[in-house]
Amino acid sequence: MSRLSTAPLTFAVCGEVRRPTALSVADLRSGWEQHRADVVFECATSGPQHHTFEGPLLREVITDAVPAFDPRRRKDRSRFLLTVSGGDGHHTVLSWAEIDADFGNTPMLLATRLDDRDLDTAGSQLVVPSDRCGARYISAITTIWIGTCRLPVGSSA
């Protein structure tokens, strides 16, 4: 007999960070400013999707975990990657430079609401409003890993 959990869904922020943490949708809603994004993305199977998302910026949440780079050094920051994994096994890879204000400055969200509905029971969703297709939208986030790209042994930099 299985037992349903009543604990809130959380995801881990881990990797090369000084303050690894676990966050719920409620934590995201209460800990950071909420931004709103009206998006349209092409779905390969059902055409254009129109949605409104609300949540904090990915960059602000990850910055609170204190990535293990020197924030004053652009080249140090530009080596860092993020992987975002979802409850269905879907995942994507992002570069820190995409969200960094000195580089791409893309306002990616960790959604706490979708179309005016709270996501507390569904889990947070990665939202990339500038993407034409929704392939990097990750539902029910389970893990956000932050770390550097390591060159294979014997490679020259």
Coordinates of N, CA, C and O in Angstrom, one line a residue:
M1 N 0.9 -1.2 0.0 CA 0.0 0.0 0.0 C 0.9 1.2 0.0 O 1.8 1.4 0.8
S2 N 0.7 2.2 -1.0 CA 1.5 3.4 -1.0 C 0.9 4.5 -0.2 O -0.3 4.5 0.0
R3 N 1.7 5.3 0.3 CA 1.3 6.4 1.1 C 1.6 7.7 0.4 O 2.7 7.9 0.0
L4 N 0.6 8.6 0.2 CA 0.8 9.9 -0.4 C 1.5 10.8 0.6 O 1.1 10.9 1.7
S5 N 2.5 11.5 0.1 CA 3.2 12.5 0.9 C 2.4 13.8 0.9 O 1.9 14.3 -0.1
T6 N 2.3 14.4 2.1 CA 1.7 15.7 2.2 C 2.8 16.8 2.3 O 2.4 18.0 2.4
A7 N 4.0 16.5 2.2 CA 5.1 17.4 2.3 C 5.2 18.2 1.0 O 4.9 17.7 -0.1
P8 N 5.5 19.5 1.1 CA 5.6 20.3 -0.1 C 6.7 19.8 -1.0 O 7.7 19.3 -0.6
L9 N 6.5 19.9 -2.3 CA 7.5 19.5 -3.3 C 8.7 20.5 -3.2 O 8.5 21.7 -3.1
T10 N 9.9 20.0 -3.1 CA 11.1 20.8 -3.1 C 12.1 20.4 -4.2 O 11.9 19.3 -4.7
F11 N 13.0 21.3 -4.5 CA 14.1 20.9 -5.4 C 15.4 21.3 -4.7 O 15.4 22.2 -3.9
A12 N 16.4 20.6 -5.1 CA 17.8 20.9 -4.6 C 18.5 21.9 -5.5 O 18.4 21.8 -6.7
V13 N 19.2 22.8 -4.8 CA 20.2 23.7 -5.5 C 21.5 23.2 -5.0 O 21.8 23.3 -3.8
C14 N 22.3 22.6 -5.9 CA 23.6 22.0 -5.5 C 24.7 22.1 -6.5 O 24.5 22.8 -7.5
G15 N 25.8 21.5 -6.2 CA 27.0 21.6 -7.1 C 28.0 22.5 -6.5 O 28.3 22.4 -5.3
E16 N 28.6 23.3 -7.3 CA 29.7 24.1 -6.9 C 29.1 25.4 -6.3 O 29.2 26.5 -6.9
V17 N 28.4 25.3 -5.2 CA 27.8 26.4 -4.5 C 28.3 26.4 -3.0 O 28.5 25.3 -2.5
R18 N 28.3 27.5 -2.4 CA 28.7 27.6 -1.0 C 27.6 27.4 0.0 O 27.8 27.0 1.1
R19 N 26.3 27.5 -0.5 CA 25.2 27.3 0.3 C 24.1 26.5 -0.4 O 23.1 27.0 -0.9
P20 N 24.4 25.1 -0.5 CA 23.4 24.3 -1.1 C 22.1 24.4 -0.3 O 22.1 24.6 0.9
T21 N 21.0 24.2 -1.0 CA 19.7 24.4 -0.3 C 18.6 23.5 -1.0 O 18.8 23.0 -2.1
A22 N 17.5 23.4 -0.3 CA 16.3 22.8 -0.9 C 15.2 23.9 -0.8 O 15.1 24.5 0.2
L23 N 14.5 24.1 -1.9 CA 13.5 25.1 -2.0 C 12.1 24.6 -2.4 O 12.1 23.7 -3.3
S24 N 11.1 25.1 -1.9 CA 9.7 24.8 -2.3 C 9.2 26.0 -3.1 O 9.8 27.1 -3.1
V25 N 8.0 25.8 -3.7 CA 7.3 26.9 -4.4 C 7.0 28.0 -3.4 O 7.2 29.2 -3.7
A26 N 6.6 27.6 -2.2 CA 6.3 28.7 -1.2 C 7.6 29.5 -0.9 O 7.5 30.7 -0.7
D27 N 8.7 28.8 -0.8 CA 10.0 29.5 -0.5 C 10.3 30.5 -1.6 O 10.7 31.6 -1.4
L28 N 10.1 30.0 -2.9 CA 10.3 30.9 -4.0 C 9.4 32.1 -4.0 O 9.8 33.2 -4.4
R29 N 8.2 31.9 -3.6 CA 7.2 33.0 -3.6 C 7.5 34.0 -2.5 O 7.3 35.2 -2.7
S30 N 8.0 33.5 -1.3 CA 8.2 34.4 -0.2 C 9.6 35.0 -0.1 O 9.8 36.0 0.5
G31 N 10.5 34.4 -0.8 CA 11.9 34.8 -0.6 C 12.4 35.8 -1.7 O 13.5 36.4 -1.5
W32 N 11.7 36.0 -2.8 CA 12.2 36.8 -3.9 C 11.1 37.6 -4.5 O 9.9 37.1 -4.5
E33 N 11.5 38.7 -5.2 CA 10.5 39.4 -5.9 C 9.9 38.6 -7.1 O 10.6 37.8 -7.7
Q34 N 8.6 38.6 -7.3 CA 7.9 37.9 -8.3 C 7.8 38.7 -9.6 O 7.4 39.9 -9.5
H35 N 8.2 38.1 -10.7 CA 8.1 38.7 -12.0 C 7.1 38.0 -12.8 O 6.8 36.8 -12.6
R36 N 6.5 38.7 -13.7 CA 5.4 38.2 -14.6 C 5.9 38.1 -16.0 O 6.5 39.1 -16.5
A37 N 5.6 37.0 -16.7 CA 6.0 36.9 -18.1 C 4.8 36.3 -18.9 O 4.3 35.2 -18.6
D38 N 4.3 37.0 -19.9 CA 3.3 36.5 -20.8 C 4.1 35.9 -22.0 O 4.9 36.7 -22.6
V39 N 4.0 34.6 -22.2 CA 4.8 34.0 -23.3 C 3.9 33.2 -24.3 O 2.8 32.8 -24.0
V40 N 4.5 33.1 -25.5 CA 4.0 32.3 -26.5 C 5.1 31.5 -27.0 O 6.2 32.0 -27.4
F41 N 4.9 30.1 -27.0 CA 6.0 29.3 -27.6 C 5.3 28.2 -28.5 O 4.1 27.9 -28.3
E42 N 6.1 27.8 -29.5 CA 5.6 26.8 -30.4 C 5.7 25.4 -29.8 O 6.8 25.0 -29.4
C43 N 4.7 24.7 -29.8 CA 4.7 23.3 -29.4 C 4.6 22.4 -30.6 O 3.7 22.6 -31.5
A44 N 5.6 21.5 -30.8 CA 5.6 20.7 -32.0 C 4.3 19.8 -32.2 O 4.0 19.6 -33.4
T45 N 3.7 19.5 -31.2 CA 2.5 18.6 -31.3 C 1.1 19.4 -31.3 O 0.2 18.9 -31.9
S46 N 1.1 20.5 -30.7 CA -0.2 21.2 -30.6 C -0.2 22.7 -30.9 O -1.1 23.4 -30.7
G47 N 0.9 23.2 -31.6 CA 0.9 24.5 -32.1 C 1.3 25.5 -31.0 O 1.8 25.2 -29.9
P48 N 0.9 26.8 -31.2 CA 1.3 27.9 -30.3 C 0.6 27.7 -28.9 O -0.6 27.4 -28.9
Q49 N 1.4 27.9 -27.9 CA 0.9 27.9 -26.5 C 1.1 29.3 -25.9 O 2.1 29.9 -26.0
H50 N 0.0 29.8 -25.3 CA 0.0 31.1 -24.7 C -0.2 30.9 -23.2 O -1.2 30.2 -22.7
H51 N 0.7 31.4 -22.4 CA 0.7 31.2 -20.9 C 1.2 32.5 -20.2 O 2.0 33.2 -20.8
T52 N 0.8 32.6 -19.0 CA 1.3 33.6 -18.1 C 2.0 33.0 -16.9 O 1.3 32.1 -16.3
F53 N 3.2 33.3 -16.7 CA 4.0 32.7 -15.6 C 4.4 33.8 -14.6 O 4.6 35.0 -15.0
E54 N 4.5 33.5 -13.3 CA 5.0 34.4 -12.3 C 6.0 33.6 -11.5 O 5.8 32.4 -11.2
G55 N 7.1 34.3 -11.1 CA 8.0 33.7 -10.2 C 9.3 34.6 -10.1 O 9.4 35.6 -10.8
P56 N 10.2 34.2 -9.3 CA 11.5 34.9 -9.2 C 12.4 34.6 -10.4 O 12.3 33.6 -11.1
L57 N 13.4 35.5 -10.6 CA 14.4 35.3 -11.6 C 15.3 34.2 -11.1 O 15.8 34.1 -10.0
L58 N 15.6 33.3 -12.1 CA 16.6 32.2 -11.8 C 17.9 32.7 -11.3 O 18.5 32.2 -10.3
R59 N 18.4 33.8 -11.9 CA 19.7 34.4 -11.5 C 19.7 34.8 -10.0 O 20.6 34.5 -9.3
E60 N 18.6 35.4 -9.5 CA 18.5 35.8 -8.1 C 18.5 34.7 -7.2 O 19.2 34.7 -6.1
V61 N 17.8 33.6 -7.5 CA 17.7 32.4 -6.6 C 19.1 31.7 -6.6 O 19.6 31.4 -5.5
I62 N 19.7 31.6 -7.7 CA 21.0 30.9 -7.8 C 22.1 31.7 -7.1 O 23.0 31.2 -6.4
T63 N 22.0 33.0 -7.2 CA 23.0 33.9 -6.6 C 22.9 33.7 -5.0 O 24.0 33.8 -4.4
D64 N 21.8 33.5 -4.5 CA 21.6 33.3 -3.0 C 22.3 32.0 -2.6 O 22.7 31.9 -1.4
A65 N 22.5 31.0 -3.5 CA 23.2 29.8 -3.2 C 24.7 30.0 -3.2 O 25.5 29.1 -2.8
V66 N 25.2 31.2 -3.7 CA 26.6 31.6 -3.7 C 27.4 30.6 -4.6 O 28.2 29.8 -4.0
P67 N 27.3 30.7 -5.9 CA 28.1 29.9 -6.8 C 29.6 30.2 -6.5 O 30.0 31.3 -6.1
A68 N 30.4 29.1 -6.6 CA 31.8 29.2 -6.2 C 32.7 29.8 -7.3 O 33.6 29.2 -7.8
F69 N 32.3 31.0 -7.7 CA 33.2 31.8 -8.6 C 33.4 33.1 -8.0 O 32.7 33.6 -7.1
D70 N 34.4 33.8 -8.5 CA 34.7 35.2 -8.1 C 33.7 36.1 -8.9 O 33.9 36.2 -10.1
P71 N 32.7 36.7 -8.3 CA 31.7 37.5 -9.0 C 32.3 38.7 -9.7 O 31.8 39.2 -10.7
R72 N 33.5 39.1 -9.3 CA 34.2 40.3 -10.0 C 34.9 39.9 -11.2 O 35.3 40.8 -12.0
R73 N 35.1 38.6 -11.5 CA 35.8 38.1 -12.7 C 34.9 37.5 -13.7 O 34.4 36.4 -13.5
R74 N 34.7 38.2 -14.8 CA 33.8 37.8 -15.8 C 34.2 36.4 -16.4 O 33.3 35.6 -16.7
K75 N 35.5 36.2 -16.7 CA 35.9 35.0 -17.2 C 35.7 33.8 -16.3 O 35.4 32.7 -16.7
D76 N 35.8 34.0 -15.0 CA 35.5 33.0 -14.0 C 34.0 32.6 -14.1 O 33.6 31.4 -14.1
R77 N 33.1 33.6 -14.1 CA 31.7 33.4 -14.2 C 31.3 32.7 -15.4 O 30.4 31.8 -15.4
S78 N 31.9 33.0 -16.5 CA 31.5 32.5 -17.9 C 31.8 31.0 -18.0 O 31.3 30.4 -18.9
R79 N 32.6 30.4 -17.1 CA 32.8 29.0 -17.2 C 31.7 28.1 -16.6 O 31.7 26.9 -16.7
F80 N 30.8 28.8 -15.8 CA 29.8 28.0 -15.1 C 28.6 27.6 -15.9 O 28.1 28.4 -16.7
L81 N 28.1 26.4 -15.6 CA 26.9 25.9 -16.3 C 25.9 25.6 -15.2 O 26.2 25.4 -14.0
L82 N 24.6 25.5 -15.7 CA 23.5 25.1 -14.8 C 22.8 24.0 -15.5 O 22.6 24.0 -16.7
T83 N 22.4 22.9 -14.8 CA 21.5 21.9 -15.3 C 20.3 22.0 -14.5 O 20.3 22.1 -13.3
V84 N 19.2 21.9 -15.2 CA 17.9 22.0 -14.5 C 17.2 20.7 -14.9 O 17.0 20.4 -16.0
S85 N 16.8 19.9 -13.8 CA 16.1 18.6 -14.1 C 14.7 18.6 -13.5 O 14.5 19.3 -12.5
G86 N 13.8 17.9 -14.2 CA 12.4 17.9 -13.8 C 12.0 16.5 -13.4 O 12.7 15.5 -13.6
G87 N 10.8 16.5 -12.8 CA 10.2 15.2 -12.3 C 10.0 14.2 -13.3 O 9.9 13.0 -13.0
D88 N 9.8 14.6 -14.6 CA 9.6 13.6 -15.6 C 10.9 13.1 -16.3 O 10.9 12.4 -17.3
G89 N 12.0 13.5 -15.8 CA 13.3 13.1 -16.3 C 13.9 14.1 -17.4 O 15.0 13.9 -17.8
H90 N 13.1 15.0 -17.8 CA 13.5 16.0 -18.8 C 14.5 17.0 -18.1 O 14.4 17.3 -16.9
H91 N 15.5 17.4 -18.8 CA 16.5 18.3 -18.2 C 17.1 19.2 -19.4 O 16.9 18.9 -20.5
T92 N 17.7 20.3 -19.0 CA 18.3 21.2 -19.9 C 19.6 21.7 -19.3 O 19.8 21.7 -18.1
V93 N 20.5 22.2 -20.1 CA 21.7 22.8 -19.7 C 21.7 24.3 -20.1 O 21.4 24.6 -21.3
L94 N 22.1 25.2 -19.2 CA 22.2 26.6 -19.5 C 23.6 27.0 -19.1 O 24.3 26.4 -18.3
S95 N 24.0 28.2 -19.6 CA 25.3 28.7 -19.2 C 25.0 29.9 -18.3 O 24.0 30.6 -18.4
W96 N 25.9 30.1 -17.3 CA 25.7 31.2 -16.4 C 25.7 32.5 -17.2 O 24.9 33.5 -16.9
A97 N 26.4 32.6 -18.3 CA 26.5 33.8 -19.1 C 25.1 34.2 -19.7 O 24.8 35.3 -19.9
E98 N 24.2 33.2 -19.9 CA 22.9 33.5 -20.4 C 22.1 34.4 -19.4 O 21.3 35.2 -19.9
I99 N 22.3 34.1 -18.1 CA 21.5 34.9 -17.2 C 22.2 36.0 -16.5 O 21.6 36.9 -15.8
D100 N 23.5 36.1 -16.7 CA 24.4 37.1 -16.1 C 24.1 38.5 -16.7 O 24.0 38.6 -18.0
A101 N 24.0 39.5 -15.9 CA 23.7 40.9 -16.4 C 24.8 41.4 -17.3 O 24.5 42.2 -18.2
D102 N 26.0 40.9 -17.2 CA 27.1 41.4 -18.0 C 27.2 40.7 -19.3 O 28.0 41.0 -20.2
F103 N 26.4 39.6 -19.5 CA 26.4 38.9 -20.8 C 25.0 38.9 -21.4 O 24.6 39.9 -21.8
G104 N 24.3 37.8 -21.4 CA 23.0 37.7 -22.0 C 21.8 38.3 -21.3 O 20.9 38.8 -21.9
N105 N 21.9 38.4 -20.0 CA 20.9 39.0 -19.1 C 19.5 38.5 -19.4 O 18.5 39.3 -19.4
T106 N 19.3 37.2 -19.8 CA 18.0 36.6 -20.1 C 17.2 36.5 -18.8 O 17.7 35.8 -17.9
P107 N 16.0 37.0 -18.7 CA 15.2 37.0 -17.5 C 14.5 35.6 -17.4 O 13.2 35.6 -17.5
M108 N 15.2 34.5 -17.1 CA 14.5 33.2 -16.9 C 13.9 33.2 -15.5 O 14.4 33.7 -14.5
L109 N 12.7 32.6 -15.4 CA 12.0 32.5 -14.2 C 11.9 31.1 -13.6 O 12.0 30.1 -14.4
L110 N 11.8 31.0 -12.3 CA 11.4 29.8 -11.6 C 10.0 30.0 -11.2 O 9.7 30.7 -10.2
A111 N 9.0 29.5 -12.1 CA 7.6 29.9 -11.9 C 7.0 29.3 -10.6 O 7.3 28.1 -10.3
T112 N 6.2 30.1 -10.0 CA 5.5 29.7 -8.8 C 4.0 29.7 -9.1 O 3.2 29.2 -8.4
R113 N 3.6 30.4 -10.3 CA 2.2 30.4 -10.8 C 2.2 30.2 -12.3 O 3.1 30.7 -13.0
L114 N 1.2 29.5 -12.8 CA 1.0 29.3 -14.2 C -0.5 29.7 -14.5 O -1.4 29.1 -13.9
D115 N -0.7 30.7 -15.4 CA -2.0 31.1 -15.7 C -2.9 31.3 -14.5 O -4.0 30.8 -14.4
D116 N -2.4 32.1 -13.5 CA -3.0 32.5 -12.3 C -3.3 31.3 -11.4 O -4.2 31.4 -10.5
R117 N -2.7 30.2 -11.5 CA -2.8 29.0 -10.6 C -1.5 28.8 -9.9 O -0.4 28.7 -10.6
D118 N -1.5 28.6 -8.6 CA -0.3 28.3 -7.8 C 0.2 26.9 -8.2 O -0.5 26.0 -8.5
L119 N 1.5 26.8 -8.2 CA 2.2 25.6 -8.6 C 2.7 24.8 -7.4 O 3.6 23.9 -7.6
D120 N 2.2 25.1 -6.2 CA 2.7 24.4 -5.0 C 2.6 22.9 -5.1 O 3.6 22.2 -4.7
T121 N 1.6 22.3 -5.6 CA 1.4 20.9 -5.7 C 2.1 20.3 -7.0 O 2.4 19.1 -7.0
A122 N 2.3 21.1 -8.0 CA 2.9 20.6 -9.3 C 4.4 20.8 -9.3 O 5.1 20.1 -10.0
G123 N 4.9 21.7 -8.5 CA 6.3 22.0 -8.4 C 6.7 23.2 -9.3 O 5.9 23.5 -10.3
S124 N 7.8 23.8 -9.1 CA 8.2 25.0 -9.8 C 8.6 24.6 -11.3 O 8.9 23.4 -11.5
Q125 N 8.5 25.6 -12.2 CA 8.8 25.3 -13.6 C 9.8 26.4 -14.0 O 9.7 27.5 -13.8
L126 N 10.9 25.9 -14.8 CA 11.8 26.8 -15.4 C 11.1 27.4 -16.6 O 10.5 26.7 -17.4
V127 N 11.2 28.7 -16.8 CA 10.5 29.4 -17.9 C 11.6 30.3 -18.6 O 12.3 31.1 -17.9
V128 N 11.7 30.1 -19.9 CA 12.7 30.9 -20.7 C 11.8 31.7 -21.7 O 11.6 31.2 -22.8
P129 N 11.3 32.9 -21.3 CA 10.4 33.6 -22.1 C 10.9 34.0 -23.6 O 10.1 34.1 -24.5
S130 N 12.2 34.0 -23.7 CA 12.7 34.4 -25.1 C 12.8 33.2 -26.0 O 13.0 33.4 -27.2
D131 N 12.6 32.0 -25.5 CA 12.7 30.8 -26.4 C 11.4 30.8 -27.3 O 10.3 30.9 -26.8
R132 N 11.7 30.4 -28.6 CA 10.5 30.3 -29.5 C 9.8 29.0 -29.3 O 8.6 28.9 -29.5
C133 N 10.5 27.9 -28.9 CA 9.9 26.7 -28.6 C 10.0 26.4 -27.1 O 10.9 27.0 -26.4
G134 N 9.2 25.5 -26.5 CA 9.2 25.3 -25.1 C 10.1 24.2 -24.6 O 9.9 23.7 -23.5
A135 N 11.1 23.8 -25.4 CA 11.9 22.6 -25.0 C 12.7 22.8 -23.7 O 13.0 21.9 -23.0
R136 N 13.1 24.1 -23.4 CA 13.8 24.3 -22.2 C 12.9 24.7 -21.0 O 13.4 25.0 -19.9
Y137 N 11.6 24.6 -21.2 CA 10.7 24.8 -20.0 C 10.7 23.4 -19.3 O 10.3 22.4 -19.8
I138 N 11.1 23.4 -18.0 CA 11.3 22.2 -17.2 C 10.2 22.2 -16.2 O 10.2 23.2 -15.3
S139 N 9.3 21.3 -16.1 CA 8.2 21.2 -15.2 C 8.7 20.4 -13.9 O 9.5 19.5 -14.1
A140 N 8.1 20.7 -12.8 CA 8.3 19.9 -11.6 C 9.8 19.8 -11.3 O 10.3 18.7 -11.2
I141 N 10.5 20.9 -11.2 CA 11.9 20.9 -11.0 C 12.3 20.1 -9.8 O 11.7 20.2 -8.7
T142 N 13.3 19.2 -10.0 CA 13.8 18.4 -8.9 C 15.2 18.8 -8.4 O 15.6 18.7 -7.3
T143 N 16.0 19.3 -9.4 CA 17.4 19.7 -9.1 C 17.9 20.8 -10.0 O 17.6 20.8 -11.2
I144 N 18.6 21.8 -9.4 CA 19.4 22.7 -10.2 C 20.8 22.6 -9.7 O 21.1 22.8 -8.6
W145 N 21.7 22.1 -10.7 CA 23.1 21.9 -10.4 C 23.9 23.0 -11.0 O 23.6 23.4 -12.2
I146 N 24.8 23.6 -10.3 CA 25.7 24.6 -10.8 C 27.1 24.1 -10.7 O 27.6 23.6 -9.7
G147 N 27.9 24.3 -11.8 CA 29.3 23.9 -11.8 C 30.0 24.3 -13.0 O 29.5 24.9 -13.9
T148 N 31.3 24.0 -13.0 CA 32.2 24.4 -14.2 C 32.3 23.4 -15.2 O 32.1 22.2 -14.9
C149 N 32.5 23.8 -16.4 CA 32.8 22.9 -17.5 C 34.3 22.4 -17.4 O 35.2 23.3 -17.4
R150 N 34.5 21.2 -17.3 CA 35.8 20.6 -17.1 C 36.3 20.1 -18.5 O 35.6 19.3 -19.1
L151 N 37.5 20.6 -18.9 CA 38.0 20.1 -20.2 C 38.6 18.7 -20.0 O 39.1 18.3 -18.9
P152 N 38.5 17.8 -21.0 CA 39.0 16.5 -20.9 C 40.5 16.5 -20.6 O 41.2 17.4 -21.1
V153 N 41.0 15.5 -19.9 CA 42.5 15.4 -19.6 C 43.2 15.4 -21.0 O 42.9 14.7 -21.9
G154 N 44.3 16.2 -21.1 CA 45.1 16.3 -22.3 C 44.6 17.3 -23.3 O 45.3 17.6 -24.3
S155 N 43.5 18.0 -23.0 CA 43.0 19.1 -23.9 C 43.8 20.4 -23.6 O 44.2 20.6 -22.5
S156 N 44.0 21.1 -24.6 CA 44.7 22.4 -24.4 C 43.6 23.5 -24.3 O 42.6 23.4 -25.0
A157 N 43.8 24.4 -23.4 CA 42.8 25.5 -23.2 C 43.0 26.7 -24.1 O 44.1 27.0 -24.4

